[in-house]
XYZ file of N, CA and C in Angstrom:
303
model
N 0.842 -1.163 -0.011
C 0.007 0.005 -0.011
C 0.912 1.234 -0.012
N 0.605 2.161 -0.914
C 1.377 3.381 -1.077
C 0.475 4.601 -0.998
N 1.038 5.752 -0.580
C 0.301 7.002 -0.573
C 0.145 7.513 -2.005
N -0.983 8.160 -2.278
C -1.228 8.673 -3.614
C -1.017 10.183 -3.631
N -0.606 10.718 -4.765
C -0.433 12.154 -4.952
C -1.711 12.806 -5.457
N -2.729 12.006 -5.741
C -3.995 12.507 -6.260
C -4.964 12.770 -5.134
N -5.676 13.884 -5.194
C -6.623 14.249 -4.124
C -7.889 13.417 -4.090
N -8.160 12.701 -5.187
C -9.410 11.911 -5.270
C -9.257 10.517 -4.718
N -8.056 10.111 -4.358
C -7.825 8.790 -3.772
C -6.792 8.870 -2.678
N -6.948 8.054 -1.644
C -6.066 8.118 -0.512
C -4.822 7.294 -0.679
N -4.836 6.347 -1.620
C -3.654 5.475 -1.799
C -3.876 4.491 -2.921
N -2.876 3.580 -3.071
C -3.013 2.559 -4.093
C -2.265 1.324 -3.663
N -2.681 0.195 -4.212
C -1.993 -1.067 -3.997
C -0.988 -1.248 -5.133
N 0.272 -1.422 -4.764
C 1.338 -1.618 -5.754
C 1.717 -3.093 -5.763
N 1.548 -3.763 -6.880
C 1.952 -5.161 -7.034
C 3.072 -5.180 -8.042
N 4.223 -5.740 -7.635
C 5.415 -5.675 -8.509
C 6.200 -7.003 -8.471
N 6.886 -7.219 -9.553
C 7.805 -8.356 -9.668
C 9.003 -7.909 -10.516
N 10.175 -8.484 -10.218
C 11.373 -8.122 -10.981
C 12.305 -9.332 -11.049
N 13.078 -9.356 -12.094
C 14.123 -10.373 -12.290
C 15.417 -9.667 -12.559
N 16.483 -10.043 -11.840
C 17.785 -9.428 -11.989
C 18.850 -10.485 -12.240
N 19.766 -10.195 -13.121
C 20.877 -11.093 -13.441
C 22.168 -10.308 -13.221
N 23.108 -10.912 -12.459
C 24.438 -10.363 -12.236
C 25.473 -11.243 -12.887
N 26.503 -10.643 -13.476
C 27.518 -11.445 -14.097
C 28.905 -10.840 -13.830
N 29.845 -11.656 -13.411
C 31.203 -11.216 -13.173
C 32.003 -11.460 -14.460
N 32.127 -10.403 -15.268
C 32.824 -10.519 -16.530
C 34.309 -10.777 -16.324
N 34.889 -9.966 -15.510
C 36.274 -10.135 -15.024
C 36.249 -10.031 -13.499
N 37.385 -10.293 -12.875
C 37.409 -10.220 -11.413
C 37.031 -8.826 -10.911
N 37.346 -7.802 -11.692
C 37.028 -6.447 -11.231
C 35.962 -5.737 -12.082
N 35.258 -6.463 -12.957
C 34.204 -5.883 -13.759
C 32.904 -6.685 -13.522
N 31.913 -6.045 -12.928
C 30.634 -6.684 -12.617
C 29.532 -6.052 -13.432
N 28.713 -6.871 -14.133
C 27.646 -6.369 -14.970
C 26.305 -6.841 -14.379
N 25.215 -6.096 -14.648
C 23.898 -6.512 -14.203
C 22.857 -6.020 -15.172
N 21.739 -6.713 -15.198
C 20.560 -6.358 -15.990
C 19.308 -6.719 -15.201
N 18.273 -5.883 -15.322
C 17.067 -6.113 -14.543
C 15.854 -5.725 -15.391
N 14.791 -6.494 -15.242
C 13.492 -6.184 -15.836
C 12.436 -6.374 -14.770
N 11.446 -5.492 -14.776
C 10.423 -5.580 -13.770
C 9.079 -5.033 -14.289
N 8.014 -5.404 -13.584
C 6.655 -4.970 -13.932
C 5.918 -4.591 -12.681
N 5.178 -3.497 -12.708
C 4.400 -3.066 -11.559
C 3.012 -2.633 -12.017
N 2.021 -2.976 -11.231
C 0.640 -2.539 -11.463
C 0.131 -1.861 -10.214
N -0.352 -0.613 -10.348
C -0.852 0.156 -9.227
C -2.391 0.271 -9.392
N -3.111 -0.234 -8.388
C -4.597 -0.136 -8.363
C -4.984 0.900 -7.311
N -5.636 1.940 -7.753
C -5.985 3.071 -6.859
C -7.276 2.755 -6.107
N -7.289 3.156 -4.816
C -8.420 2.864 -3.913
C -9.524 3.879 -4.103
N -10.727 3.442 -4.272
C -11.875 4.310 -4.299
C -12.210 4.894 -5.655
N -11.369 4.697 -6.655
C -11.646 5.168 -8.011
C -11.293 4.079 -9.020
N -11.820 4.226 -10.216
C -11.522 3.254 -11.272
C -10.297 3.744 -12.027
N -9.106 3.412 -11.529
C -7.865 3.832 -12.166
C -6.756 2.806 -11.925
N -5.945 2.618 -12.938
C -4.794 1.723 -12.846
C -3.601 2.349 -13.529
N -2.423 2.014 -13.032
C -1.163 2.421 -13.677
C -0.300 1.172 -13.872
N 0.239 1.018 -15.083
C 1.097 -0.127 -15.349
C 2.493 0.379 -15.728
N 3.522 -0.206 -15.125
C 4.885 0.298 -15.325
C 5.795 -0.918 -15.711
N 6.465 -0.799 -16.825
C 7.489 -1.740 -17.248
C 8.828 -1.081 -17.049
N 9.692 -1.722 -16.218
C 10.999 -1.165 -15.914
C 12.072 -2.097 -16.409
N 13.133 -1.496 -16.987
C 14.293 -2.282 -17.337
C 15.539 -1.423 -17.195
N 16.644 -2.059 -16.814
C 17.866 -1.338 -16.570
C 19.065 -2.271 -16.815
N 20.203 -1.630 -17.001
C 21.470 -2.366 -17.148
C 22.577 -1.485 -16.564
N 23.559 -2.144 -16.049
C 24.662 -1.344 -15.458
C 25.899 -2.196 -15.205
N 26.861 -1.553 -14.679
C 28.118 -2.220 -14.365
C 28.884 -1.499 -13.254
N 29.837 -2.240 -12.727
C 30.725 -1.662 -11.699
C 32.145 -2.076 -11.988
N 33.052 -1.148 -11.951
C 34.463 -1.398 -12.122
C 35.101 -1.237 -10.757
N 35.733 -2.301 -10.274
C 36.402 -2.260 -8.985
C 37.840 -1.823 -9.167
N 38.143 -0.596 -8.759
C 39.496 -0.059 -8.885
C 40.428 -0.809 -7.990
N 40.029 -1.021 -6.752
C 40.743 -1.856 -5.786
C 39.717 -2.408 -4.813
N 40.123 -3.008 -3.716
C 39.150 -3.631 -2.836
C 38.298 -2.656 -2.067
N 38.665 -1.369 -2.070
C 37.931 -0.359 -1.317
C 37.195 0.658 -2.176
N 37.454 0.696 -3.460
C 36.900 1.743 -4.332
C 36.349 1.108 -5.619
N 35.136 1.515 -5.980
C 34.505 1.061 -7.216
C 33.799 2.231 -7.922
N 33.687 2.112 -9.243
C 32.963 3.110 -10.042
C 31.809 2.380 -10.746
N 30.643 3.020 -10.697
C 29.474 2.353 -11.250
C 28.739 3.214 -12.267
N 28.008 2.567 -13.139
C 27.110 3.224 -14.097
C 25.862 2.367 -14.195
N 24.708 3.021 -14.157
C 23.408 2.359 -14.294
C 22.542 3.195 -15.214
N 21.926 2.566 -16.186
C 20.991 3.225 -17.106
C 19.673 2.463 -17.040
N 18.608 3.181 -16.809
C 17.285 2.527 -16.653
C 16.203 3.284 -17.418
N 15.129 2.561 -17.694
C 13.984 3.148 -18.402
C 12.700 2.589 -17.786
N 11.722 3.481 -17.649
C 10.387 3.124 -17.201
C 9.406 3.490 -18.280
N 8.551 2.582 -18.654
C 7.430 2.859 -19.574
C 6.142 2.767 -18.755
N 5.447 3.908 -18.569
C 4.261 3.960 -17.761
C 3.038 4.204 -18.617
N 1.936 3.483 -18.304
C 0.676 3.730 -18.945
C -0.409 3.782 -17.892
N -1.354 4.666 -18.082
C -2.398 4.810 -17.104
C -3.767 4.700 -17.759
N -4.734 4.294 -16.972
C -6.091 4.192 -17.445
C -7.061 4.466 -16.289
N -8.231 4.916 -16.592
C -9.226 5.128 -15.557
C -9.691 6.557 -15.453
N -10.353 6.834 -14.310
C -11.079 8.058 -14.109
C -10.246 9.222 -13.637
N -9.002 9.039 -13.192
C -8.245 10.170 -12.663
C -7.176 10.666 -13.688
N -7.315 10.309 -14.928
C -6.548 10.814 -16.037
C -5.029 10.633 -15.795
N -4.630 9.426 -15.512
C -3.202 9.140 -15.400
C -2.526 9.242 -16.763
N -1.414 9.923 -16.788
C -0.715 10.160 -18.057
C 0.186 8.972 -18.420
N 0.292 8.760 -19.713
C 1.236 7.747 -20.257
C 2.539 8.475 -20.575
N 3.674 8.010 -20.057
C 4.943 8.643 -20.373
C 6.060 7.622 -20.132
N 7.219 7.967 -20.706
C 8.431 7.172 -20.558
C 9.500 8.004 -19.840
N 10.300 7.341 -19.076
C 11.345 8.011 -18.303
C 12.660 7.253 -18.475
N 13.721 7.934 -18.839
C 15.026 7.356 -18.941
C 15.941 8.061 -17.935
N 16.766 7.272 -17.224
C 17.630 7.870 -16.216
C 18.979 7.159 -16.232
N 20.009 7.868 -15.851
C 21.359 7.340 -15.739
C 21.930 7.795 -14.420
N 22.734 6.906 -13.827
C 23.373 7.215 -12.548
C 24.813 6.773 -12.561
N 25.689 7.700 -12.262
C 27.107 7.405 -12.035
C 27.342 7.324 -10.547
N 28.152 6.380 -10.094
C 28.368 6.293 -8.672
C 29.841 5.970 -8.353
N 30.223 6.423 -7.187
C 31.505 6.091 -6.590
C 31.187 5.253 -5.347
N 31.713 4.065 -5.271
C 31.390 3.135 -4.176
C 32.626 2.969 -3.306
N 32.475 3.313 -2.048
C 33.509 3.072 -1.027
C 33.064 1.903 -0.170
N 33.900 0.903 -0.025
C 33.504 -0.278 0.764
C 34.658 -0.746 1.628
N 34.314 -1.464 2.650
C 35.335 -2.004 3.572
C 35.121 -3.472 3.735
């Protein structure tokens, strides 16, 4: 159960599933890919939102304490129902510096 940003409904039920694969290409190069699906059912109104998510990324381990990462992801959202949910796509990228002990 999640809070809603719409004034006509108090919240929604989020049902989600995802599958992730990690692969060690080299000892210091780690790759990953993920795909997921989410359906949001809003309480008290006839509205649904469906989201298909997929991403891929990698991490380069400079040494045992420092790593550099890159992740690129995309969400495809579609909405239906009485509260006029918009259909849109979102692409994002994240660079990271990972410190570990």
